[in-house]
Amino acid sequence: DTAVSQTPKYLVTQMGNDKSIKCEQNLGHDTMYWYKQDSKKFLKIMFSYNNKELIINETVPNRFSPKSPDKAHLNLHINSLELGDSAVYFCASGLAAYNEQFFGPGTRLTVL
Amino acid sequence: AQSVTQLDSQVPVFEEAPVELRCNYSSSVSVYLFWYVQYPNQGLQLLLKYLSGSTLVKGINGFEAEFNKSQTSFHLRKPSVHISDTAEYFCAVSQRTGNQFYFGTGTSLTVIP
């Protein structure tokens, strides 16, 4: 029933590891997003995909690579994790024509 | 580019008192405006949005917001808050073309019993 789901909910890992966060939406939306929320709650967009094509790619390290196998999924892969990557990562989806975004529950990433 | 300013980072208010959370934006083009709420350890949920039409927008949980174009503001109000309204509130703006959102830094509302 969940509209936008993310797995895992919590991710604790060591510096230097590679990890992935998965996102799925069952709303039939054509656009999906990844946001990073830091410890001060500031939300910053990282990527946006429309119909599996990258349309927004903010200045993030190239260690972060989004992958969209189909319109309902947008996964985030992070290489060589660093301490500063610790944050809550939110996936969102929406219809470009309606300018509204629906958020997933978030993935809390802790890099030790 | 757009920017969103939420002037108050923390707002404590007593239960059943009214509250106003302030949001100002800067943009050279027409925009859509949104308020989202984030309860502890949860994702963001849409409270209300202004796309066009009446400048007074009503949302869920008794919240409303007023779009003021001349002051470039979109303040959120509730006449009587409940304990359950304790949460982080985010104002956001997007251009009418394109679908990139810009979020404010959030206002932490704490309702005191």
XYZ file of N, CA and C in Angstrom:
675
model
N 0.814 -1.196 0.000
C 0.000 0.000 0.000
C 0.862 1.265 0.000
N 2.110 1.158 0.494
C 2.958 2.335 0.621
C 3.196 2.971 -0.736
N 3.011 4.300 -0.842
C 3.105 4.964 -2.122
C 4.560 5.064 -2.590
N 5.428 5.574 -1.716
C 6.851 5.677 -2.015
C 7.589 4.936 -0.906
N 8.308 3.906 -1.269
C 8.994 3.101 -0.259
C 10.496 3.129 -0.506
N 11.224 3.047 0.596
C 12.686 3.039 0.530
C 13.207 1.900 1.372
N 14.266 1.283 0.920
C 14.956 0.277 1.726
C 16.453 0.459 1.586
N 17.187 0.303 2.678
C 16.691 0.051 4.032
C 16.258 1.329 4.737
N 15.669 1.199 5.889
C 15.294 2.374 6.675
C 16.514 2.926 7.425
N 17.353 2.026 7.892
C 18.588 2.416 8.568
C 19.758 1.693 7.900
N 20.878 2.401 7.802
C 22.064 1.820 7.177
C 23.275 2.328 7.939
N 23.980 1.418 8.582
C 25.193 1.774 9.319
C 26.346 1.042 8.662
N 27.395 1.783 8.323
C 28.473 1.175 7.576
C 29.798 1.874 7.870
N 30.874 1.260 7.459
C 32.200 1.819 7.683
C 32.608 2.721 6.519
N 33.470 3.648 6.820
C 34.060 4.503 5.776
C 34.697 3.645 4.698
N 34.557 4.083 3.467
C 35.197 3.381 2.365
C 34.332 2.316 1.710
N 33.257 1.926 2.391
C 32.368 0.908 1.807
C 31.513 1.496 0.694
N 30.929 0.583 -0.106
C 29.963 0.959 -1.142
C 28.591 0.451 -0.705
N 27.573 1.298 -0.828
C 26.227 0.892 -0.419
C 25.186 1.423 -1.398
N 24.024 0.790 -1.382
C 22.911 1.240 -2.229
C 21.654 1.419 -1.406
N 20.853 2.387 -1.821
C 19.530 2.605 -1.239
C 18.523 2.477 -2.377
N 17.461 1.701 -2.112
C 16.473 1.476 -3.160
C 15.223 2.303 -2.911
N 14.603 2.720 -4.004
C 13.352 3.476 -3.912
C 12.388 2.976 -4.966
N 11.147 2.811 -4.544
C 10.094 2.372 -5.459
C 8.842 3.193 -5.217
N 8.146 3.551 -6.276
C 6.851 4.230 -6.129
C 5.809 3.494 -6.965
N 4.606 3.395 -6.374
C 3.515 2.706 -7.069
C 2.380 3.673 -7.409
N 2.743 4.940 -7.616
C 1.751 5.977 -7.893
C 1.608 6.273 -9.378
N 2.417 5.632 -10.204
C 2.367 5.910 -11.637
C 2.990 7.241 -12.024
N 3.814 7.784 -11.145
C 4.445 9.075 -11.429
C 5.548 8.935 -12.460
N 5.831 10.062 -13.137
C 6.848 10.018 -14.184
C 8.187 10.604 -13.736
N 8.228 11.180 -12.546
C 9.454 11.836 -12.088
C 9.803 11.370 -10.677
N 11.078 11.096 -10.457
C 11.532 10.667 -9.139
C 12.759 11.472 -8.745
N 12.962 11.612 -7.425
C 13.985 12.505 -6.900
C 14.736 11.832 -5.743
N 15.953 12.284 -5.536
C 16.693 11.987 -4.311
C 17.076 13.291 -3.639
N 16.808 13.344 -2.315
C 17.183 14.486 -1.491
C 18.091 14.004 -0.364
N 18.943 14.917 0.088
C 19.765 14.666 1.275
C 19.339 15.658 2.358
N 19.058 15.137 3.558
C 18.713 16.011 4.696
C 19.826 15.889 5.723
N 20.499 16.993 5.989
C 21.632 16.946 6.912
C 21.156 17.032 8.365
N 22.123 17.091 9.263
C 21.809 17.055 10.700
C 21.034 18.289 11.153
N 21.102 19.368 10.364
C 20.342 20.574 10.698
C 18.994 20.607 9.983
N 18.606 19.480 9.420
C 17.308 19.319 8.769
C 17.225 20.000 7.404
N 18.343 20.542 6.909
C 18.309 21.203 5.614
C 18.157 20.166 4.510
N 17.180 20.400 3.621
C 16.880 19.477 2.529
C 17.484 19.992 1.234
N 18.262 19.145 0.577
C 18.869 19.577 -0.678
C 18.657 18.520 -1.730
N 18.181 18.947 -2.895
C 17.961 17.977 -3.956
C 19.299 17.509 -4.496
N 19.352 16.232 -4.844
C 20.564 15.666 -5.417
C 20.345 15.334 -6.890
N 19.301 14.577 -7.159
C 19.036 14.117 -8.526
C 17.536 14.120 -8.787
N 17.217 14.203 -10.086
C 15.842 14.013 -10.506
C 15.841 13.259 -11.830
N 14.945 12.287 -11.926
C 14.794 11.515 -13.152
C 13.362 11.679 -13.639
N 13.219 11.890 -14.935
C 11.906 11.934 -15.565
C 11.864 10.858 -16.629
N 10.932 9.914 -16.476
C 10.845 8.803 -17.429
C 12.203 8.148 -17.672
N 12.878 7.869 -16.610
C 14.169 7.174 -16.612
C 15.333 8.015 -17.120
N 15.102 9.296 -17.405
C 16.199 10.137 -17.861
C 16.571 11.175 -16.821
N 17.853 11.373 -16.624
C 18.345 12.328 -15.640
C 18.032 13.743 -16.091
N 17.316 14.526 -15.238
C 17.008 15.905 -15.614
C 17.585 16.914 -14.628
N 17.849 16.507 -13.411
C 18.498 17.386 -12.449
C 19.673 16.629 -11.857
N 20.821 17.251 -11.867
C 21.994 16.639 -11.278
C 22.753 17.747 -10.581
N 22.387 17.962 -9.325
C 23.027 19.021 -8.568
C 24.480 18.649 -8.276
N 25.195 19.591 -7.751
C 26.617 19.364 -7.491
C 26.777 18.395 -6.335
N 26.902 17.145 -6.674
C 27.190 16.130 -5.668
C 28.419 15.374 -6.137
N 29.168 14.790 -5.206
C 30.357 14.026 -5.624
C 29.974 12.918 -6.595
N 30.867 12.604 -7.516
C 30.545 11.538 -8.476
C 30.602 10.164 -7.837
N 30.858 10.102 -6.548
C 30.709 8.844 -5.812
C 29.235 8.439 -5.705
N 28.357 9.405 -5.910
C 26.924 9.148 -5.862
C 26.436 8.900 -7.283
N 25.827 7.758 -7.510
C 25.323 7.464 -8.854
C 23.903 6.936 -8.763
N 22.953 7.677 -9.333
C 21.577 7.200 -9.367
C 21.391 6.243 -10.538
N 20.455 5.305 -10.347
C 20.147 4.384 -11.434
C 18.638 4.174 -11.462
N 18.062 4.324 -12.632
C 16.621 4.165 -12.775
C 16.336 3.043 -13.773
N 16.091 1.823 -13.282
C 15.847 0.712 -14.204
C 14.502 0.826 -14.916
N 13.550 1.494 -14.281
C 12.252 1.751 -14.898
C 11.627 2.953 -14.201
N 10.461 3.383 -14.673
C 9.871 4.621 -14.147
C 9.498 4.522 -12.673
N 9.317 3.307 -12.177
C 8.861 3.141 -10.796
C 10.001 3.026 -9.800
N 11.228 2.971 -10.276
C 12.373 2.773 -9.382
C 13.474 3.793 -9.639
N 14.044 4.282 -8.547
C 15.234 5.131 -8.642
C 16.130 4.787 -7.457
N 17.206 4.078 -7.754
C 18.116 3.633 -6.711
C 19.311 4.578 -6.630
N 19.894 4.636 -5.437
C 21.050 5.505 -5.217
C 22.215 4.655 -4.754
N 23.295 4.675 -5.532
C 24.479 3.917 -5.164
C 25.567 4.901 -4.734
N 26.219 4.573 -3.630
C 27.264 5.467 -3.108
C 28.551 4.670 -2.957
N 29.591 5.134 -3.612
C 30.901 4.487 -3.526
C 31.763 5.175 -2.472
N 32.690 4.415 -1.921
C 33.716 4.978 -1.019
C 33.116 5.950 -0.011
N 32.215 5.447 0.788
C 31.488 6.285 1.744
C 32.418 7.070 2.657
N 32.037 8.310 2.935
C 32.791 9.199 3.814
C 31.915 9.600 5.002
N 32.593 10.076 6.059
C 31.855 10.483 7.262
C 30.777 11.525 6.935
N 31.112 12.446 6.028
C 30.193 13.526 5.683
C 28.957 13.075 4.911
N 28.943 11.809 4.513
C 27.765 11.289 3.814
C 26.661 10.919 4.796
N 26.981 10.903 6.072
C 25.970 10.588 7.080
C 24.840 11.610 7.019
N 23.636 11.127 6.829
C 22.480 12.007 6.658
C 21.246 11.122 6.502
N 20.106 11.775 6.360
C 18.888 11.046 5.983
C 18.643 11.322 4.505
N 18.455 10.270 3.734
C 18.236 10.394 2.298
C 16.769 10.088 2.011
N 16.131 11.029 1.324
C 14.724 10.881 0.985
C 14.554 10.712 -0.512
N 13.735 9.746 -0.858
C 13.286 9.588 -2.224
C 11.915 10.253 -2.339
N 11.607 10.803 -3.483
C 10.299 11.402 -3.713
C 9.887 11.124 -5.148
N 8.588 11.200 -5.393
C 8.104 11.050 -6.761
C 6.998 12.061 -7.007
N 6.738 12.324 -8.264
C 5.681 13.266 -8.613
C 5.383 13.217 -10.092
N 4.332 13.943 -10.458
C 4.005 14.121 -11.864
C 4.489 15.504 -12.271
N 5.328 15.578 -13.269
C 5.914 16.858 -13.663
C 4.835 17.898 -13.951
N 3.722 17.454 -14.496
C 2.673 18.403 -14.879
C 1.964 18.992 -13.664
N 2.024 18.344 -12.507
C 1.266 18.791 -11.346
C 2.124 19.379 -10.244
N 3.434 19.314 -10.398
C 4.302 20.027 -9.472
C 4.049 19.710 -8.010
N 3.841 18.459 -7.698
C 3.707 18.053 -6.308
C 4.585 16.834 -6.107
N 5.220 16.743 -4.965
C 6.103 15.623 -4.701
C 5.638 14.843 -3.480
N 5.717 13.529 -3.585
C 5.370 12.624 -2.499
C 6.662 11.977 -2.010
N 6.867 12.030 -0.705
C 8.138 11.595 -0.139
C 8.056 10.198 0.464
N 9.164 9.499 0.372
C 9.316 8.243 1.079
C 9.654 8.496 2.541
N 9.765 7.428 3.342
C 9.998 7.572 4.781
C 11.433 7.926 5.144
N 12.349 7.842 4.183
C 13.739 8.203 4.454
C 14.607 7.016 4.808
N 15.887 7.147 4.524
C 16.900 6.169 4.922
C 17.964 6.905 5.715
N 18.127 6.506 6.966
C 19.139 7.158 7.804
C 20.460 6.426 7.618
N 21.403 7.093 6.974
C 22.726 6.528 6.712
C 23.720 7.056 7.738
N 24.397 6.149 8.417
C 25.437 6.517 9.377
C 26.743 5.882 8.930
N 27.733 6.719 8.698
C 29.055 6.243 8.282
C 30.006 6.375 9.467
N 30.593 5.260 9.867
C 31.473 5.251 11.047
C 32.937 5.314 10.652
N 17.278 31.878 -10.130
C 17.181 30.845 -9.096
C 16.218 31.295 -8.008
N 15.675 30.309 -7.344
C 14.737 30.599 -6.266
C 15.449 30.476 -4.927
N 14.905 31.147 -3.930
C 15.360 30.892 -2.567
C 14.175 31.039 -1.636
N 14.227 30.311 -0.555
C 13.141 30.312 0.414
C 13.730 30.587 1.791
N 13.124 31.523 2.499
C 13.588 31.880 3.836
C 12.502 31.608 4.849
N 12.822 30.788 5.809
C 11.918 30.594 6.945
C 12.580 31.303 8.121
N 11.935 32.362 8.559
C 12.581 33.293 9.468
C 12.784 32.725 10.868
N 11.940 31.796 11.261
C 12.017 31.255 12.623
C 12.467 29.811 12.570
N 13.579 29.521 13.215
C 14.024 28.125 13.194
C 13.282 27.286 14.237
N 12.872 27.941 15.335
C 12.128 27.222 16.378
C 10.984 28.093 16.862
N 9.823 27.472 16.994
C 8.652 28.185 17.485
C 8.000 27.344 18.571
N 8.112 27.770 19.836
C 7.365 27.099 20.902
C 6.026 27.811 21.108
N 4.994 27.029 21.307
C 3.674 27.636 21.489
C 2.861 26.734 22.411
N 2.017 27.349 23.229
C 1.187 26.561 24.138
C 0.026 25.931 23.387
N -0.383 24.786 23.889
C -1.522 24.066 23.312
C -2.745 24.975 23.271
N -3.479 24.908 22.176
C -4.705 25.657 21.898
C -4.447 27.122 21.567
N -3.209 27.535 21.543
C -2.886 28.903 21.111
C -2.757 28.931 19.595
N -2.894 30.116 18.984
C -2.681 30.215 17.542
C -1.190 30.246 17.213
N -0.885 29.903 15.969
C 0.515 29.934 15.557
C 0.618 30.418 14.114
N 1.713 31.114 13.826
C 2.026 31.503 12.462
C 3.487 31.165 12.193
N 3.721 30.426 11.132
C 5.087 30.105 10.711
C 5.352 30.886 9.428
N 6.438 31.635 9.425
C 6.666 32.572 8.340
C 7.544 31.988 7.230
N 7.205 32.370 6.010
C 7.957 31.925 4.845
C 7.988 33.051 3.828
N 9.172 33.399 3.391
C 9.337 34.365 2.309
C 10.166 33.716 1.203
N 9.894 34.116 -0.021
C 10.619 33.535 -1.131
C 11.101 34.643 -2.050
N 12.091 34.318 -2.837
C 12.536 35.267 -3.854
C 12.527 34.553 -5.191
N 11.932 35.203 -6.173
C 11.866 34.624 -7.502
C 11.525 35.712 -8.487
N 12.096 35.611 -9.653
C 11.803 36.590 -10.694
C 10.680 36.107 -11.611
N 10.215 34.892 -11.360
C 9.151 34.336 -12.199
C 8.026 33.834 -11.302
N 6.899 33.496 -11.923
C 5.774 32.966 -11.156
C 6.130 31.602 -10.588
N 5.628 31.357 -9.402
C 5.978 30.124 -8.703
C 4.755 29.432 -8.134
N 4.967 28.182 -7.790
C 4.031 27.432 -6.967
C 4.631 27.367 -5.560
N 3.771 27.329 -4.546
C 4.238 27.354 -3.157
C 3.628 26.198 -2.376
N 4.402 25.666 -1.453
C 4.000 24.476 -0.709
C 4.430 24.592 0.754
N 3.668 23.924 1.611
C 4.107 23.659 2.973
C 4.052 22.148 3.183
N 5.165 21.626 3.706
C 5.260 20.225 4.068
C 5.493 20.120 5.578
N 5.029 18.994 6.169
C 5.282 18.731 7.584
C 6.065 17.425 7.695
N 7.007 17.418 8.619
C 7.796 16.216 8.880
C 7.683 15.874 10.357
N 6.956 14.805 10.664
C 6.873 14.326 12.042
C 8.153 13.570 12.368
N 8.482 13.454 13.652
C 9.751 12.820 14.037
C 9.952 11.464 13.375
N 11.119 11.308 12.788
C 11.528 10.044 12.154
C 10.616 9.605 11.012
N 10.002 10.574 10.346
C 9.156 10.242 9.206
C 9.547 11.076 7.997
N 8.948 10.753 6.861
C 9.155 11.532 5.654
C 8.293 12.789 5.652
N 8.386 13.537 4.582
C 7.614 14.768 4.468
C 6.226 14.487 3.920
N 5.256 15.215 4.474
C 3.867 15.055 4.056
C 3.347 16.426 3.631
N 2.646 16.479 2.518
C 2.132 17.754 2.037
C 1.011 18.252 2.929
N 1.141 19.489 3.404
C 0.087 20.138 4.189
C -0.875 20.892 3.289
N -0.313 21.688 2.401
C -1.126 22.481 1.477
C -0.245 23.045 0.370
N -0.907 23.548 -0.668
C -0.164 24.108 -1.782
C -0.957 25.235 -2.429
N -0.221 26.190 -2.992
C -0.822 27.246 -3.776
C -0.321 27.105 -5.210
N -1.285 26.931 -6.114
C -0.929 26.865 -7.531
C -1.465 28.081 -8.268
N -2.710 28.438 -7.985
C -3.324 29.606 -8.601
C -4.658 29.844 -7.899
N -5.341 30.923 -8.274
C -6.671 31.173 -7.735
C -6.636 31.891 -6.405
N -7.525 31.512 -5.504
C -7.646 32.180 -4.219
C -6.322 32.171 -3.473
N -6.001 33.317 -2.892
C -4.708 33.420 -2.208
C -4.727 32.764 -0.837
N -5.900 32.459 -0.309
C -6.005 31.763 0.971
C -6.221 30.281 0.688
N -5.273 29.498 1.142
C -5.288 28.067 0.849
C -5.501 27.289 2.143
N -6.434 26.366 2.113
C -6.667 25.524 3.294
C -6.062 24.155 3.069
N -5.460 23.625 4.134
C -4.818 22.333 4.022
C -5.363 21.342 5.031
N -4.586 20.304 5.267
C -5.010 19.275 6.207
C -4.729 19.723 7.640
N -5.369 19.047 8.577
C -5.137 19.261 10.014
C -5.413 20.685 10.477
N -6.295 21.397 9.775
C -6.699 22.734 10.203
C -5.727 23.842 9.851
N -4.709 23.561 9.077
C -3.756 24.584 8.673
C -4.254 25.353 7.455
N -3.817 26.607 7.354
C -4.081 27.413 6.172
C -2.885 28.319 5.921
N -2.786 28.792 4.695
C -1.688 29.698 4.350
C -2.202 30.735 3.378
N -1.581 31.898 3.405
C -1.997 32.975 2.528
C -0.844 33.406 1.646
N -1.088 33.403 0.359
C -0.104 33.849 -0.616
C -0.203 35.360 -0.756
N 0.910 36.044 -0.540
C 0.941 37.491 -0.691
C 2.023 37.822 -1.710
N 1.582 38.130 -2.916
C 2.538 38.324 -4.003
C 3.406 39.565 -3.786
N 2.796 40.637 -3.289
C 3.558 41.887 -3.120
C 4.640 41.746 -2.056
N 4.371 40.930 -1.054
C 5.370 40.716 0.000
C 6.146 39.426 -0.207
N 5.894 38.750 -1.283
C 6.518 37.449 -1.595
C 6.559 36.563 -0.353
N 5.387 36.386 0.227
C 5.306 35.570 1.442
C 4.232 34.506 1.293
N 4.366 33.482 2.109
C 3.392 32.379 2.127
C 3.399 31.832 3.555
N 2.847 32.621 4.475
C 2.877 32.252 5.892
C 1.830 31.199 6.212
N 2.186 30.295 7.092
C 1.316 29.186 7.510
C 0.700 29.520 8.860
N -0.594 29.247 8.996
C -1.270 29.582 10.247
C -2.183 28.451 10.690
N -2.391 28.419 12.014
C -3.397 27.528 12.579
C -3.968 28.232 13.797
N -5.287 28.312 13.916
C -5.894 29.088 15.003
C -5.728 28.463 16.380
N -5.565 27.136 16.430
C -5.469 26.472 17.728
C -4.665 25.191 17.552
N -3.480 25.158 18.122
C -2.615 23.998 17.882
C -2.843 22.896 18.914
N -2.482 21.681 18.492
C -2.553 20.516 19.373
C -1.159 19.967 19.590
N -1.030 19.153 20.617
C 0.252 18.504 20.899
C 0.755 17.770 19.656
N -0.166 17.159 18.933
C 0.204 16.348 17.770
C 0.752 17.173 16.610
N 0.665 18.493 16.707
C 1.223 19.363 15.656
C 2.726 19.562 15.830
N 3.281 19.088 16.920
C 4.727 19.188 17.120
C 5.449 18.456 16.000
N 6.244 19.195 15.235
C 6.890 18.641 14.046
C 7.776 19.707 13.422
N 8.457 19.315 12.342
C 9.248 20.254 11.542
C 8.403 20.636 10.334
N 8.386 21.923 10.014
C 7.571 22.420 8.912
C 8.480 23.062 7.875
N 8.268 22.664 6.622
C 9.101 23.159 5.535
C 8.247 23.893 4.504
N 8.715 25.060 4.139
C 8.136 25.811 3.041
C 8.946 25.482 1.783
N 8.284 25.390 0.644
C 8.989 25.073 -0.594
C 8.393 25.856 -1.745
N 9.210 26.116 -2.748
C 8.775 26.840 -3.937
C 9.270 26.098 -5.162
N 8.479 26.117 -6.206
C 8.949 25.587 -7.481
C 8.498 26.521 -8.589
N 9.248 26.586 -9.623
C 8.863 27.413 -10.763
C 7.702 26.762 -11.484
N 6.952 27.566 -12.210
C 5.820 27.035 -12.956
C 6.266 26.214 -14.150
N 7.475 26.384 -14.568
C 8.027 25.511 -15.595
C 9.159 24.717 -14.952
N 9.160 23.441 -15.218
C 10.161 22.612 -14.549
C 9.623 22.145 -13.226
N 10.231 21.205 -12.609
C 9.681 20.634 -11.391
C 10.707 20.520 -10.281
N 11.648 21.454 -10.248
C 12.620 21.430 -9.173
C 12.088 22.227 -7.998
N 12.136 21.605 -6.820
C 11.694 22.246 -5.595
C 12.881 22.853 -4.873
N 12.630 24.000 -4.235
C 13.610 24.610 -3.341
C 12.957 24.695 -1.969
N 13.621 24.126 -0.987
C 13.064 24.082 0.355
C 13.706 25.125 1.252
N 12.922 25.637 2.198
C 13.474 26.452 3.259
C 14.187 25.573 4.270
N 14.767 26.200 5.264
C 15.579 25.477 6.251
C 14.745 24.849 7.352
N 13.435 25.054 7.295
C 12.559 24.392 8.247
C 12.316 25.210 9.505
N 11.132 25.018 10.081
C 10.778 25.605 11.375
C 10.320 24.490 12.278
N 10.955 24.379 13.427
C 10.587 23.348 14.385
C 9.505 23.898 15.307
N 8.300 23.358 15.172
C 7.175 23.782 16.014
C 7.066 22.828 17.198
N 7.109 23.385 18.393
C 6.938 22.591 19.613
C 5.703 23.091 20.339
N 4.735 22.208 20.526
C 3.514 22.575 21.239
C 3.656 22.134 22.688
N 3.509 23.103 23.582
C 3.721 22.871 25.011
C 2.383 22.623 25.699
N 2.279 21.535 26.475
C 0.989 21.252 27.133
C 0.621 22.320 28.156
